[in-house]
Coordinates of N, CA and C in Angstrom, one line a residue:
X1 N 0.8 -1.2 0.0 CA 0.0 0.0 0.0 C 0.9 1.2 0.0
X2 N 0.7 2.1 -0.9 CA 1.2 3.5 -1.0 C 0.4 4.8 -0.1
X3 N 0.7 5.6 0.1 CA 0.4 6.7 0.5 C 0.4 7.6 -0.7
X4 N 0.6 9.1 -0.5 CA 0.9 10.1 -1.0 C 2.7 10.1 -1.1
X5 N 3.0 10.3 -2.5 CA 4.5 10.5 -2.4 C 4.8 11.5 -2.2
X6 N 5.9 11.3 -1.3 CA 6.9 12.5 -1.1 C 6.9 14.0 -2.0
X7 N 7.2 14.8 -2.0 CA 7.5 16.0 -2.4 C 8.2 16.9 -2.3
X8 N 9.0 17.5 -3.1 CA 9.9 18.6 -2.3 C 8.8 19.9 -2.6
X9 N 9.1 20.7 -1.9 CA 8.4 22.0 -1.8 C 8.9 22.5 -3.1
X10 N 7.3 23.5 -4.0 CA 8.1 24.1 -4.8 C 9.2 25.1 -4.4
X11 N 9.9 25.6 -4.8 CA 11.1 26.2 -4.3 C 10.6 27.9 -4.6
X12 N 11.0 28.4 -5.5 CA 10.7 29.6 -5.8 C 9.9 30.6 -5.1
X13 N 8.7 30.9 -4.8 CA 8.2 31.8 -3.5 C 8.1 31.1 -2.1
X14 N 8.5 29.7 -2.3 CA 8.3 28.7 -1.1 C 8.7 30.1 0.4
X15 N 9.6 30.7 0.5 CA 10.2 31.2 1.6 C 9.2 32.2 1.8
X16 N 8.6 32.9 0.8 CA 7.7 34.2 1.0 C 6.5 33.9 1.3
X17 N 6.3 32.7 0.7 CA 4.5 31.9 1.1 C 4.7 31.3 2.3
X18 N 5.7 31.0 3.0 CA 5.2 29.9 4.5 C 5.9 31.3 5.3
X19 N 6.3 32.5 5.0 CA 7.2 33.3 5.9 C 6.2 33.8 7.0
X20 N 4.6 33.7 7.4 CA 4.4 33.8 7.9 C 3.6 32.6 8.7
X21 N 4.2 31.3 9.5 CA 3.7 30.4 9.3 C 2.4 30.8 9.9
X22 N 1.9 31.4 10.9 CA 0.6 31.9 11.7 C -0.7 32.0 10.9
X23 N -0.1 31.8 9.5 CA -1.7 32.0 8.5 C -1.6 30.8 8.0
X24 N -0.9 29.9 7.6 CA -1.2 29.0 7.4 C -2.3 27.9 7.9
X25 N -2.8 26.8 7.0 CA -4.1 26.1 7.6 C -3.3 25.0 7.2
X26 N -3.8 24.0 8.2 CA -3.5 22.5 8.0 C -5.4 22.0 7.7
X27 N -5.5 20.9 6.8 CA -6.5 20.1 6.8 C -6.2 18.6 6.7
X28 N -6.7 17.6 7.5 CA -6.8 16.8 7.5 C -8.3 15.6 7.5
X29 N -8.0 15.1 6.4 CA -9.8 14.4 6.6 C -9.5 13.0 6.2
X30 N -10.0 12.6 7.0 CA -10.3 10.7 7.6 C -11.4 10.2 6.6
X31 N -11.1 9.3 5.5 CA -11.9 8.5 5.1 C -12.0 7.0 5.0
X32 N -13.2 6.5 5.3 CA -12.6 5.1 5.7 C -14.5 4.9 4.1
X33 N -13.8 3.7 3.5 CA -14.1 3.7 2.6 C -16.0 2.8 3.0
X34 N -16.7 3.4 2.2 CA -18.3 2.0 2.1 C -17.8 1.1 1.5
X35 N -18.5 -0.2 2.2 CA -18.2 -1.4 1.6 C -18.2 -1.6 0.0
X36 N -17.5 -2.3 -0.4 CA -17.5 -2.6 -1.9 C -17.3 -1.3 -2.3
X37 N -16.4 0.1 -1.7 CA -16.1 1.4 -2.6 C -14.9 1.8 -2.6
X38 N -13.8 0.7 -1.9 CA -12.4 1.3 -1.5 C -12.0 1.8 -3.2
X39 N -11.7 1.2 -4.2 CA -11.7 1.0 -5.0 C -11.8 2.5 -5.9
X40 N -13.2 2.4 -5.7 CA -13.8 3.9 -6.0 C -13.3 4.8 -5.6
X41 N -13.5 4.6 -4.0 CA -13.2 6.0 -3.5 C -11.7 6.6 -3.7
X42 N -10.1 5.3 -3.9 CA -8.9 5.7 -4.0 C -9.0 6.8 -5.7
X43 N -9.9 6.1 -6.4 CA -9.5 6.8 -7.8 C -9.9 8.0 -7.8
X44 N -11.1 8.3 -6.7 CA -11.7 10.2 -6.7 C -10.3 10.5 -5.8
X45 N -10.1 9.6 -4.6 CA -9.1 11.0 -3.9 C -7.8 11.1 -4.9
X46 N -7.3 9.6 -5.7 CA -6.2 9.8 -6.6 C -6.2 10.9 -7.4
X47 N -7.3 11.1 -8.0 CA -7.9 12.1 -9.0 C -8.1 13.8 -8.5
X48 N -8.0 14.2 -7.1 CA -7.8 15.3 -6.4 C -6.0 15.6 -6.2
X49 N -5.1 14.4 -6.0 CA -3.9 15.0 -6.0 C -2.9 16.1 -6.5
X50 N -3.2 15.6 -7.9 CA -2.4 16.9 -9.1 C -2.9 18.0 -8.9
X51 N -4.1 18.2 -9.4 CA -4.9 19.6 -9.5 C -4.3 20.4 -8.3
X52 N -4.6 19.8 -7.1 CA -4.9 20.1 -6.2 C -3.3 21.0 -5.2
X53 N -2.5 19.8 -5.5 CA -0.9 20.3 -5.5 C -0.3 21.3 -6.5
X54 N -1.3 21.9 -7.8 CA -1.2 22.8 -8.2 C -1.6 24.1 -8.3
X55 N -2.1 24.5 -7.1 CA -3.0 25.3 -6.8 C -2.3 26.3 -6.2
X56 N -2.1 27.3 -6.4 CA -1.2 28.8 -5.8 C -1.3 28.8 -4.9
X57 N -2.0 28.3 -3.9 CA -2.2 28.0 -1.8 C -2.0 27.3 -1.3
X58 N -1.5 26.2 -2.3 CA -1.0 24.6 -1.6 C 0.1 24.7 -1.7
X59 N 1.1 24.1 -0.4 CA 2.0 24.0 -0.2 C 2.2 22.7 -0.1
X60 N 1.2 21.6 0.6 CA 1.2 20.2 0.4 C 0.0 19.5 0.3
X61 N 0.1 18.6 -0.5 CA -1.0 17.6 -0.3 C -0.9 16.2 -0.9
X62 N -1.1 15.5 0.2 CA -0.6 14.3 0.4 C -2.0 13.4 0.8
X63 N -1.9 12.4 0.4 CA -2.2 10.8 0.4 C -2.1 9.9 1.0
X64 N -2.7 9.5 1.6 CA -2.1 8.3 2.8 C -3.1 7.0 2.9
X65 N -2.7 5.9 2.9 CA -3.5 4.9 3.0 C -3.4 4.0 4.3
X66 N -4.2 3.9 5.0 CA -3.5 2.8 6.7 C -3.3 1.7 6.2
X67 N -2.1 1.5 7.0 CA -1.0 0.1 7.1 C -2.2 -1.1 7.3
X68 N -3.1 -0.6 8.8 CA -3.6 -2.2 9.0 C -5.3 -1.5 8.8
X69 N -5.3 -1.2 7.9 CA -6.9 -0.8 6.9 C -6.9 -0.5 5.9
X70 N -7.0 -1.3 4.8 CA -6.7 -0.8 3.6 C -8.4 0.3 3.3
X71 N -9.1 0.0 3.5 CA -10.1 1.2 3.9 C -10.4 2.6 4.2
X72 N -8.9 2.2 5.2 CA -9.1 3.9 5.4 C -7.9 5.1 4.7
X73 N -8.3 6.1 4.6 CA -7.7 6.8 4.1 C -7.1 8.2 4.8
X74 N -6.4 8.5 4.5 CA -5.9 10.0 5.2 C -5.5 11.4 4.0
X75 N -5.8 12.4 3.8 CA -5.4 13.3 3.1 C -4.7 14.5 4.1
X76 N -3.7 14.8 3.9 CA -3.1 15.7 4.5 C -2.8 16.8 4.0
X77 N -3.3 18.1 4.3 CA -3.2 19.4 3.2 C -2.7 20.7 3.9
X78 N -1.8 21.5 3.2 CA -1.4 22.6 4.2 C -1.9 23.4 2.7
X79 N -2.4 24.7 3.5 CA -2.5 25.6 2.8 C -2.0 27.1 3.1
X80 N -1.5 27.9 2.4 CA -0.9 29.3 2.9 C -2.4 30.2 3.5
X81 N -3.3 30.0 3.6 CA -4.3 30.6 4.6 C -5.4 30.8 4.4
X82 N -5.9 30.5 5.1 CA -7.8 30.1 5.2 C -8.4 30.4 3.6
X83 N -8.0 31.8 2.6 CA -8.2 32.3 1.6 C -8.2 30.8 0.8
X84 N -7.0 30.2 0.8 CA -6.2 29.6 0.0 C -7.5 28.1 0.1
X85 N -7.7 27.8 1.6 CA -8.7 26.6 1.6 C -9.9 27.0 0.9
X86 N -10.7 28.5 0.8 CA -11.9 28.5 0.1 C -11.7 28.6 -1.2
X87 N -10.1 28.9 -1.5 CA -10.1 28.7 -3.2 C -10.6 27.1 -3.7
X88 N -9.3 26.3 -2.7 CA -9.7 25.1 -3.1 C -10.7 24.5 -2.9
X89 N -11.8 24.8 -2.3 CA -13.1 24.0 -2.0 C -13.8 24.7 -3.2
X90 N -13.6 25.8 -3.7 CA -14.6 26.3 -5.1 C -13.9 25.8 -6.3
X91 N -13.1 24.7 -6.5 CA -12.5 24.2 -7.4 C -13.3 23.0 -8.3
X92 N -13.5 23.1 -9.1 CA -14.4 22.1 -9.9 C -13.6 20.1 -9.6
X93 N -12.4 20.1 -9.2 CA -11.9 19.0 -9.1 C -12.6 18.8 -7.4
X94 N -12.8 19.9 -6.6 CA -13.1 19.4 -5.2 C -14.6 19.6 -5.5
X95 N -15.0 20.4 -6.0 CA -16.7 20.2 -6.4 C -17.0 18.6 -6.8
X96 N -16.4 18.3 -7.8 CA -16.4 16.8 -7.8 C -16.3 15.7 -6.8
X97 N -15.4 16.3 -5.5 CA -14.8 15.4 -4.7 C -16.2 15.6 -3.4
X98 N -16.5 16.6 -3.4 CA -17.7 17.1 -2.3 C -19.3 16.3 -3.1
X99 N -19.0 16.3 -3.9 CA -20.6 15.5 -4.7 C -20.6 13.8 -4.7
X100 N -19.4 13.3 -5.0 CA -19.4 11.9 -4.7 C -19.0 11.1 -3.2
X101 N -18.0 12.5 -2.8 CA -17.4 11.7 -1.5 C -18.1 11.1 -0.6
X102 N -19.9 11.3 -0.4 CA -20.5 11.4 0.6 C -20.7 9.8 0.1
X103 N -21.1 9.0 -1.0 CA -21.8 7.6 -1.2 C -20.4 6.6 -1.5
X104 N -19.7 7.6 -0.9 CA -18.1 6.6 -1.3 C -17.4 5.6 0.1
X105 N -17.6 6.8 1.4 CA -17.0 6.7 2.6 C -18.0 7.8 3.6
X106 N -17.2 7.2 4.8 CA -17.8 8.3 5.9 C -15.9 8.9 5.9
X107 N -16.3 10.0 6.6 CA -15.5 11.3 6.2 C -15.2 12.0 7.4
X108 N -14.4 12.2 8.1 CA -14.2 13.6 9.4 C -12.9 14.5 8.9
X109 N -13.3 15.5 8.8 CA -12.3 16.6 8.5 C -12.2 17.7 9.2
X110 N -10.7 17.9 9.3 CA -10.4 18.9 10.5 C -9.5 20.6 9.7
X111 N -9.8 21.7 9.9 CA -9.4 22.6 9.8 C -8.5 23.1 10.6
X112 N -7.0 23.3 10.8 CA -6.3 23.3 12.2 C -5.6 24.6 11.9
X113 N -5.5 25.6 13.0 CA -4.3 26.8 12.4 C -3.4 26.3 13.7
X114 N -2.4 26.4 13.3 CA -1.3 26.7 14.0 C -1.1 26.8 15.3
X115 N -0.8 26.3 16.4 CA -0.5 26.5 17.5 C 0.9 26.3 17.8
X116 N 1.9 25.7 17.5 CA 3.3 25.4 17.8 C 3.9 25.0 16.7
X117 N 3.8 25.6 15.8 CA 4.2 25.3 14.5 C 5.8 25.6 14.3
X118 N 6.9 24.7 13.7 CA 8.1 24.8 13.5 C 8.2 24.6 11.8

């Protein structure tokens, strides 16, 4: 089982976009797949990756699959600041991901800013 691969940061404004880490947003959302949809559900969230890591507010977004659940899923996303998460939720690739995700899996997702951020 794969996760999300690795990444180096794009480089070029990388230092001017995270220089204030205090705006930054972390998201994290838990999907654990409906029966007979793991399948399904890996090729929508496969299918959010690129776009999504190309987006002028993402700084990461990553993929994760559990070791002892092939079921469940993890997406891990930083974004340079709350602005940057409403871009991406008005995106026709997460419009797509918000219309199917709900008959795919059950879903918890977390919005987190910064508290002790290095």
């Amino acid at each position: 089982m794969t996760g999300g691969a690795l990444r180096r940061p794009r480089l070029g404004n990388f230092a001017k976009r995270i220089a204030n880490m205090s705006d930054t947003v972390k998201v994290v959302a838990i999907l654990s797949a409906r029966p007979g949809k793991r399948e399904e559900l890996k090729a929508l969230l496969d299918g959010m990756v690129a776009p999504s890591r190309d987006e002028a507010g993402n700084l990461r977004y990553d993929l994760w699959q559990d070791s002892s659940d092939s079921n469940r899923f993890v997406l891990d996303e930083l974004y340079v600041d709350h602005a940057a998460v409403a871009s991406h939720r008005a995106t026709p690739h997460f419009q797509n991901y918000a219309l199917a995700v709900g008959g795919l899996a059950e879903r918890t997702a977390l919005a987190l800013d910064p508290a002790a951020v290095a």
